[in-house]
PDB file of C-alpha atoms in Angstrom:
ATOM      1  CA  UNK A   1      70.653 105.094  81.170  1.00  0.00           C
ATOM      2  CA  UNK A   2      70.519 108.342  83.068  1.00  0.00           C
ATOM      3  CA  UNK A   3      71.781 111.307  81.038  1.00  0.00           C
ATOM      4  CA  UNK A   4      74.058 112.597  83.758  1.00  0.00           C
ATOM      5  CA  UNK A   5      76.279 109.502  84.138  1.00  0.00           C
ATOM      6  CA  UNK A   6      76.356 108.973  80.395  1.00  0.00           C
ATOM      7  CA  UNK A   7      77.160 112.516  79.318  1.00  0.00           C
ATOM      8  CA  UNK A   8      79.512 113.460  82.157  1.00  0.00           C
ATOM      9  CA  UNK A   9      83.118 113.475  80.954  1.00  0.00           C
ATOM     10  CA  UNK A  10      84.767 110.224  81.993  1.00  0.00           C
ATOM     11  CA  UNK A  11      87.842 110.397  79.792  1.00  0.00           C
ATOM     12  CA  UNK A  12      88.864 107.391  77.746  1.00  0.00           C
ATOM     13  CA  UNK A  13      86.437 104.551  78.386  1.00  0.00           C
ATOM     14  CA  UNK A  14      88.598 102.137  76.420  1.00  0.00           C
ATOM     15  CA  UNK A  15      92.122 102.214  77.763  1.00  0.00           C
ATOM     16  CA  UNK A  16      94.794  99.916  79.150  1.00  0.00           C
ATOM     17  CA  UNK A  17      93.981  99.770  82.830  1.00  0.00           C
ATOM     18  CA  UNK A  18      96.303  99.275  85.773  1.00  0.00           C
ATOM     19  CA  UNK A  19      97.185  95.591  85.895  1.00  0.00           C
ATOM     20  CA  UNK A  20      96.393  94.865  82.248  1.00  0.00           C
ATOM     21  CA  UNK A  21     100.047  94.122  81.541  1.00  0.00           C
ATOM     22  CA  UNK A  22      99.763  91.033  83.732  1.00  0.00           C
ATOM     23  CA  UNK A  23      97.634  89.445  81.019  1.00  0.00           C
ATOM     24  CA  UNK A  24      99.579  90.769  78.046  1.00  0.00           C
ATOM     25  CA  UNK A  25     100.218  88.086  75.511  1.00  0.00           C
ATOM     26  CA  UNK A  26      97.303  85.916  76.591  1.00  0.00           C
ATOM     27  CA  UNK A  27      95.053  85.005  73.721  1.00  0.00           C
ATOM     28  CA  UNK A  28      91.646  86.543  73.370  1.00  0.00           C
ATOM     29  CA  UNK A  29      88.764  84.686  71.699  1.00  0.00           C
ATOM     30  CA  UNK A  30      90.164  82.716  68.800  1.00  0.00           C
ATOM     31  CA  UNK A  31      89.351  84.296  65.463  1.00  0.00           C
ATOM     32  CA  UNK A  32      87.055  86.903  66.991  1.00  0.00           C
ATOM     33  CA  UNK A  33      86.329  89.867  64.728  1.00  0.00           C
ATOM     34  CA  UNK A  34      83.536  92.200  63.780  1.00  0.00           C
ATOM     35  CA  UNK A  35      81.569  91.280  60.688  1.00  0.00           C
ATOM     36  CA  UNK A  36      82.944  93.694  58.065  1.00  0.00           C
ATOM     37  CA  UNK A  37      79.736  93.590  56.014  1.00  0.00           C
ATOM     38  CA  UNK A  38      77.689  94.617  59.044  1.00  0.00           C
ATOM     39  CA  UNK A  39      80.152  97.403  59.813  1.00  0.00           C
ATOM     40  CA  UNK A  40      79.974  98.694  56.234  1.00  0.00           C
ATOM     41  CA  UNK A  41      76.189  98.528  56.208  1.00  0.00           C
ATOM     42  CA  UNK A  42      75.968 100.302  59.552  1.00  0.00           C
ATOM     43  CA  UNK A  43      78.162 103.165  58.358  1.00  0.00           C
ATOM     44  CA  UNK A  44      76.211 103.397  55.101  1.00  0.00           C
ATOM     45  CA  UNK A  45      72.901 103.421  56.978  1.00  0.00           C
ATOM     46  CA  UNK A  46      71.622 100.335  55.158  1.00  0.00           C
ATOM     47  CA  UNK A  47      71.873  97.797  57.973  1.00  0.00           C
ATOM     48  CA  UNK A  48      68.619  96.182  59.097  1.00  0.00           C
ATOM     49  CA  UNK A  49      67.455  96.573  62.681  1.00  0.00           C
ATOM     50  CA  UNK A  50      68.141  92.903  63.344  1.00  0.00           C
ATOM     51  CA  UNK A  51      71.681  93.048  61.951  1.00  0.00           C
ATOM     52  CA  UNK A  52      72.412  96.235  63.851  1.00  0.00           C
ATOM     53  CA  UNK A  53      71.470  94.420  67.053  1.00  0.00           C
ATOM     54  CA  UNK A  54      73.812  91.574  66.076  1.00  0.00           C
ATOM     55  CA  UNK A  55      76.604  94.073  65.382  1.00  0.00           C
ATOM     56  CA  UNK A  56      76.043  95.701  68.771  1.00  0.00           C
ATOM     57  CA  UNK A  57      76.383  92.290  70.399  1.00  0.00           C
ATOM     58  CA  UNK A  58      79.639  91.659  68.507  1.00  0.00           C
ATOM     59  CA  UNK A  59      81.000  95.016  69.670  1.00  0.00           C
ATOM     60  CA  UNK A  60      79.986  94.262  73.255  1.00  0.00           C
ATOM     61  CA  UNK A  61      81.848  90.956  73.087  1.00  0.00           C
ATOM     62  CA  UNK A  62      84.962  92.661  71.707  1.00  0.00           C
ATOM     63  CA  UNK A  63      85.269  95.522  74.206  1.00  0.00           C
ATOM     64  CA  UNK A  64      86.631  93.555  77.189  1.00  0.00           C
ATOM     65  CA  UNK A  65      89.352  92.173  74.891  1.00  0.00           C
ATOM     66  CA  UNK A  66      90.456  95.484  73.399  1.00  0.00           C
ATOM     67  CA  UNK A  67      93.849  95.072  75.074  1.00  0.00           C
ATOM     68  CA  UNK A  68      94.487  91.367  74.341  1.00  0.00           C
ATOM     69  CA  UNK A  69      93.253  90.985  70.763  1.00  0.00           C
ATOM     70  CA  UNK A  70      95.432  91.488  67.689  1.00  0.00           C
ATOM     71  CA  UNK A  71      95.632  95.126  66.651  1.00  0.00           C
ATOM     72  CA  UNK A  72      93.798  94.403  63.397  1.00  0.00           C
ATOM     73  CA  UNK A  73      90.789  93.031  65.282  1.00  0.00           C
ATOM     74  CA  UNK A  74      90.597  96.038  67.573  1.00  0.00           C
ATOM     75  CA  UNK A  75      91.053  98.485  64.695  1.00  0.00           C
ATOM     76  CA  UNK A  76      87.911  97.047  63.117  1.00  0.00           C
ATOM     77  CA  UNK A  77      86.039  98.886  65.858  1.00  0.00           C
ATOM     78  CA  UNK A  78      87.462 102.282  64.849  1.00  0.00           C
ATOM     79  CA  UNK A  79      85.084 102.955  61.912  1.00  0.00           C
ATOM     80  CA  UNK A  80      82.110 102.231  64.170  1.00  0.00           C
ATOM     81  CA  UNK A  81      83.378 104.598  66.877  1.00  0.00           C
ATOM     82  CA  UNK A  82      84.195 107.285  64.310  1.00  0.00           C
ATOM     83  CA  UNK A  83      80.791 106.944  62.661  1.00  0.00           C
ATOM     84  CA  UNK A  84      79.025 107.339  66.011  1.00  0.00           C
ATOM     85  CA  UNK A  85      81.195 110.288  67.026  1.00  0.00           C
ATOM     86  CA  UNK A  86      83.322 108.944  69.881  1.00  0.00           C
ATOM     87  CA  UNK A  87      83.501 106.500  72.744  1.00  0.00           C
ATOM     88  CA  UNK A  88      80.688 108.039  74.790  1.00  0.00           C
ATOM     89  CA  UNK A  89      78.437 107.923  71.718  1.00  0.00           C
ATOM     90  CA  UNK A  90      79.454 104.286  71.264  1.00  0.00           C
ATOM     91  CA  UNK A  91      78.215 103.566  74.787  1.00  0.00           C
ATOM     92  CA  UNK A  92      74.959 105.406  74.096  1.00  0.00           C
ATOM     93  CA  UNK A  93      74.459 103.300  70.952  1.00  0.00           C
ATOM     94  CA  UNK A  94      75.156 100.057  72.802  1.00  0.00           C
ATOM     95  CA  UNK A  95      72.766 101.148  75.535  1.00  0.00           C
ATOM     96  CA  UNK A  96      69.936 101.272  72.996  1.00  0.00           C
ATOM     97  CA  UNK A  97      70.280  97.510  72.475  1.00  0.00           C
ATOM     98  CA  UNK A  98      68.946  95.319  75.305  1.00  0.00           C
ATOM     99  CA  UNK A  99      70.920  92.367  76.617  1.00  0.00           C
ATOM    100  CA  UNK A 100      74.709  92.148  76.574  1.00  0.00           C
ATOM    101  CA  UNK A 101      75.281  95.467  74.714  1.00  0.00           C
ATOM    102  CA  UNK A 102      73.317  97.501  77.265  1.00  0.00           C
ATOM    103  CA  UNK A 103      74.907  95.739  80.224  1.00  0.00           C
ATOM    104  CA  UNK A 104      78.441  96.155  78.863  1.00  0.00           C
ATOM    105  CA  UNK A 105      77.834  99.830  78.081  1.00  0.00           C
ATOM    106  CA  UNK A 106      76.608 100.581  81.583  1.00  0.00           C
ATOM    107  CA  UNK A 107      79.473  98.705  83.192  1.00  0.00           C
ATOM    108  CA  UNK A 108      81.983 100.594  81.035  1.00  0.00           C
ATOM    109  CA  UNK A 109      80.482 103.926  82.020  1.00  0.00           C
ATOM    110  CA  UNK A 110      80.997 102.862  85.646  1.00  0.00           C
ATOM    111  CA  UNK A 111      84.612 101.904  84.869  1.00  0.00           C
ATOM    112  CA  UNK A 112      85.199 105.308  83.341  1.00  0.00           C
ATOM    113  CA  UNK A 113      83.981 106.991  86.500  1.00  0.00           C
ATOM    114  CA  UNK A 114      86.125 104.763  88.696  1.00  0.00           C
ATOM    115  CA  UNK A 115      89.143 105.842  86.667  1.00  0.00           C
ATOM    116  CA  UNK A 116      88.080 109.479  86.949  1.00  0.00           C
ATOM    117  CA  UNK A 117      87.678 109.350  90.726  1.00  0.00           C
ATOM    118  CA  UNK A 118      90.891 107.386  91.314  1.00  0.00           C
ATOM    119  CA  UNK A 119      92.990 110.458  92.131  1.00  0.00           C
ATOM    120  CA  UNK A 120      90.261 112.701  93.571  1.00  0.00           C
ATOM    121  CA  UNK A 121      91.509 113.589  97.097  1.00  0.00           C
ATOM    122  CA  UNK A 122      88.011 114.132  98.515  1.00  0.00           C
ATOM    123  CA  UNK A 123      86.733 110.809  97.158  1.00  0.00           C
ATOM    124  CA  UNK A 124      89.816 108.972  98.421  1.00  0.00           C
ATOM    125  CA  UNK A 125      89.301 110.504 101.866  1.00  0.00           C
ATOM    126  CA  UNK A 126      85.717 109.214 101.883  1.00  0.00           C
ATOM    127  CA  UNK A 127      86.937 105.787 100.779  1.00  0.00           C
ATOM    128  CA  UNK A 128      89.590 105.705 103.516  1.00  0.00           C
ATOM    129  CA  UNK A 129      86.957 106.616 106.103  1.00  0.00           C
ATOM    130  CA  UNK A 130      84.706 103.818 104.825  1.00  0.00           C
ATOM    131  CA  UNK A 131      87.550 101.293 104.964  1.00  0.00           C
ATOM    132  CA  UNK A 132      88.407 102.326 108.511  1.00  0.00           C
ATOM    133  CA  UNK A 133      84.914 101.121 109.413  1.00  0.00           C
ATOM    134  CA  UNK A 134      84.974  98.023 107.193  1.00  0.00           C
ATOM    135  CA  UNK A 135      88.271  97.290 105.379  1.00  0.00           C
ATOM    136  CA  UNK A 136      86.863  94.559 103.105  1.00  0.00           C
ATOM    137  CA  UNK A 137      83.102  94.914 102.571  1.00  0.00           C
ATOM    138  CA  UNK A 138      81.071  91.927 101.439  1.00  0.00           C
ATOM    139  CA  UNK A 139      81.293  91.624  97.670  1.00  0.00           C
ATOM    140  CA  UNK A 140      84.709  93.282  97.514  1.00  0.00           C
ATOM    141  CA  UNK A 141      86.785  90.756  99.445  1.00  0.00           C
ATOM    142  CA  UNK A 142      89.616  89.537  97.261  1.00  0.00           C
ATOM    143  CA  UNK A 143      89.297  92.533  94.947  1.00  0.00           C
ATOM    144  CA  UNK A 144      90.253  95.571  97.034  1.00  0.00           C
ATOM    145  CA  UNK A 145      93.932  96.448  97.338  1.00  0.00           C
ATOM    146  CA  UNK A 146      95.330  96.401 100.903  1.00  0.00           C
ATOM    147  CA  UNK A 147      96.219 100.095 100.784  1.00  0.00           C
ATOM    148  CA  UNK A 148      93.795 102.856  99.881  1.00  0.00           C
ATOM    149  CA  UNK A 149      95.514 105.071  97.334  1.00  0.00           C
ATOM    150  CA  UNK A 150      95.154 106.400  93.786  1.00  0.00           C
ATOM    151  CA  UNK A 151      95.245 102.824  92.446  1.00  0.00           C
ATOM    152  CA  UNK A 152      92.369 101.494  94.562  1.00  0.00           C
ATOM    153  CA  UNK A 153      89.432 102.422  92.328  1.00  0.00           C
ATOM    154  CA  UNK A 154      91.367 101.875  89.095  1.00  0.00           C
ATOM    155  CA  UNK A 155      92.262  98.401  90.336  1.00  0.00           C
ATOM    156  CA  UNK A 156      88.580  97.612  90.897  1.00  0.00           C
ATOM    157  CA  UNK A 157      87.861  98.825  87.353  1.00  0.00           C
ATOM    158  CA  UNK A 158      90.550  96.498  86.041  1.00  0.00           C
ATOM    159  CA  UNK A 159      89.193  93.514  87.973  1.00  0.00           C
ATOM    160  CA  UNK A 160      85.677  94.117  86.624  1.00  0.00           C
ATOM    161  CA  UNK A 161      86.975  94.345  83.054  1.00  0.00           C
ATOM    162  CA  UNK A 162      89.134  91.268  83.628  1.00  0.00           C
ATOM    163  CA  UNK A 163      86.061  89.266  84.667  1.00  0.00           C
ATOM    164  CA  UNK A 164      84.257  90.425  81.512  1.00  0.00           C
ATOM    165  CA  UNK A 165      87.265  89.338  79.447  1.00  0.00           C
ATOM    166  CA  UNK A 166      87.089  85.909  81.085  1.00  0.00           C
ATOM    167  CA  UNK A 167      83.428  85.634  80.029  1.00  0.00           C
ATOM    168  CA  UNK A 168      82.309  85.862  83.666  1.00  0.00           C
ATOM    169  CA  UNK A 169      79.622  88.476  83.089  1.00  0.00           C
ATOM    170  CA  UNK A 170      77.629  87.516  86.180  1.00  0.00           C
ATOM    171  CA  UNK A 171      80.681  87.921  88.414  1.00  0.00           C
ATOM    172  CA  UNK A 172      81.634  91.185  86.694  1.00  0.00           C
ATOM    173  CA  UNK A 173      78.111  92.497  87.193  1.00  0.00           C
ATOM    174  CA  UNK A 174      78.106  91.492  90.866  1.00  0.00           C
ATOM    175  CA  UNK A 175      81.443  93.232  91.432  1.00  0.00           C
ATOM    176  CA  UNK A 176      80.279  96.346  89.559  1.00  0.00           C
ATOM    177  CA  UNK A 177      77.128  96.528  91.697  1.00  0.00           C
ATOM    178  CA  UNK A 178      79.056  95.946  94.919  1.00  0.00           C
ATOM    179  CA  UNK A 179      81.538  98.674  93.971  1.00  0.00           C
ATOM    180  CA  UNK A 180      78.831 101.219  93.129  1.00  0.00           C
ATOM    181  CA  UNK A 181      76.916 100.404  96.315  1.00  0.00           C
ATOM    182  CA  UNK A 182      80.058 100.685  98.429  1.00  0.00           C
ATOM    183  CA  UNK A 183      81.004 104.068  96.999  1.00  0.00           C
ATOM    184  CA  UNK A 184      77.454 105.328  97.412  1.00  0.00           C
ATOM    185  CA  UNK A 185      77.650 104.345 101.082  1.00  0.00           C
ATOM    186  CA  UNK A 186      81.109 105.889 101.448  1.00  0.00           C
ATOM    187  CA  UNK A 187      79.757 109.207 100.187  1.00  0.00           C
ATOM    188  CA  UNK A 188      76.722 109.015 102.457  1.00  0.00           C
ATOM    189  CA  UNK A 189      78.825 108.298 105.569  1.00  0.00           C
ATOM    190  CA  UNK A 190      81.716 110.664 104.816  1.00  0.00           C
ATOM    191  CA  UNK A 191      82.676 113.309 107.355  1.00  0.00           C
ATOM    192  CA  UNK A 192      81.703 116.743 106.023  1.00  0.00           C
ATOM    193  CA  UNK A 193      81.398 115.507 102.420  1.00  0.00           C
ATOM    194  CA  UNK A 194      82.289 117.981  99.693  1.00  0.00           C
ATOM    195  CA  UNK A 195      79.994 118.685  96.763  1.00  0.00           C
ATOM    196  CA  UNK A 196      82.157 116.353  94.642  1.00  0.00           C
ATOM    197  CA  UNK A 197      81.723 113.504  97.119  1.00  0.00           C
ATOM    198  CA  UNK A 198      77.981 114.026  97.347  1.00  0.00           C
ATOM    199  CA  UNK A 199      77.789 114.097  93.552  1.00  0.00           C
ATOM    200  CA  UNK A 200      79.841 110.901  93.381  1.00  0.00           C
ATOM    201  CA  UNK A 201      77.443 109.181  95.784  1.00  0.00           C
ATOM    202  CA  UNK A 202      74.416 110.257  93.761  1.00  0.00           C
ATOM    203  CA  UNK A 203      76.119 109.153  90.553  1.00  0.00           C
ATOM    204  CA  UNK A 204      76.944 105.735  91.992  1.00  0.00           C
ATOM    205  CA  UNK A 205      73.321 105.317  93.006  1.00  0.00           C
ATOM    206  CA  UNK A 206      72.272 105.974  89.408  1.00  0.00           C
ATOM    207  CA  UNK A 207      74.961 103.617  88.100  1.00  0.00           C
ATOM    208  CA  UNK A 208      73.856 100.834  90.419  1.00  0.00           C
ATOM    209  CA  UNK A 209      70.245 101.242  89.292  1.00  0.00           C
ATOM    210  CA  UNK A 210      71.230 101.314  85.607  1.00  0.00           C
ATOM    211  CA  UNK A 211      73.381  98.155  85.823  1.00  0.00           C
ATOM    212  CA  UNK A 212      70.713  96.338  87.853  1.00  0.00           C
ATOM    213  CA  UNK A 213      68.088  97.152  85.223  1.00  0.00           C
ATOM    214  CA  UNK A 214      70.374  95.921  82.405  1.00  0.00           C
ATOM    215  CA  UNK A 215      71.451  92.694  84.090  1.00  0.00           C
ATOM    216  CA  UNK A 216      69.734  89.433  83.109  1.00  0.00           C
ATOM    217  CA  UNK A 217      67.017  88.292  85.472  1.00  0.00           C
ATOM    218  CA  UNK A 218      67.900  85.052  87.236  1.00  0.00           C
TER     219      UNK A 218
END
């Protein structure tokens, strides 16, 4: 993963997103939990490389359900996050493990940036300009809100996370790639783009490349 997208402040990567309340009360994976022995071994520094990879996969499976699992199950993740030093460090750790952990980490970094850009006036202006040319680009039909406002990008983040929570990783990946590509194009075609918009376009290009590299080959 590129250092810039990973290390740039993106706020809380794990948070209740707009629209999450619509699924409140729905059951997550039955009985899903992190293996406490693996967690203890990881914190103690005694976990084998193979078991650490298995733990990373368990964490990656849990993340999309952090808002619909019992509190006790989600709290099992806290010692891992604390040991690593925070949520961004958690993503960096997941990114070191190929397969689902790396893919989930890179998608969540994208979600964090979507949340960050949701209320950026310059980015929203670029998005409105792009939608004036093409209101519902291919790959985003059925996902974009009718109006372009400070909920538009956050809503896309929610839909991507929702697909992950429904175990539709391929669809979530496709939507993540379409979103990054669309925003990259919006920045490129913006009228008199600001430095922030140009940076956003460059960042989305990196994000698209990172997610593509992490996605399973068909």
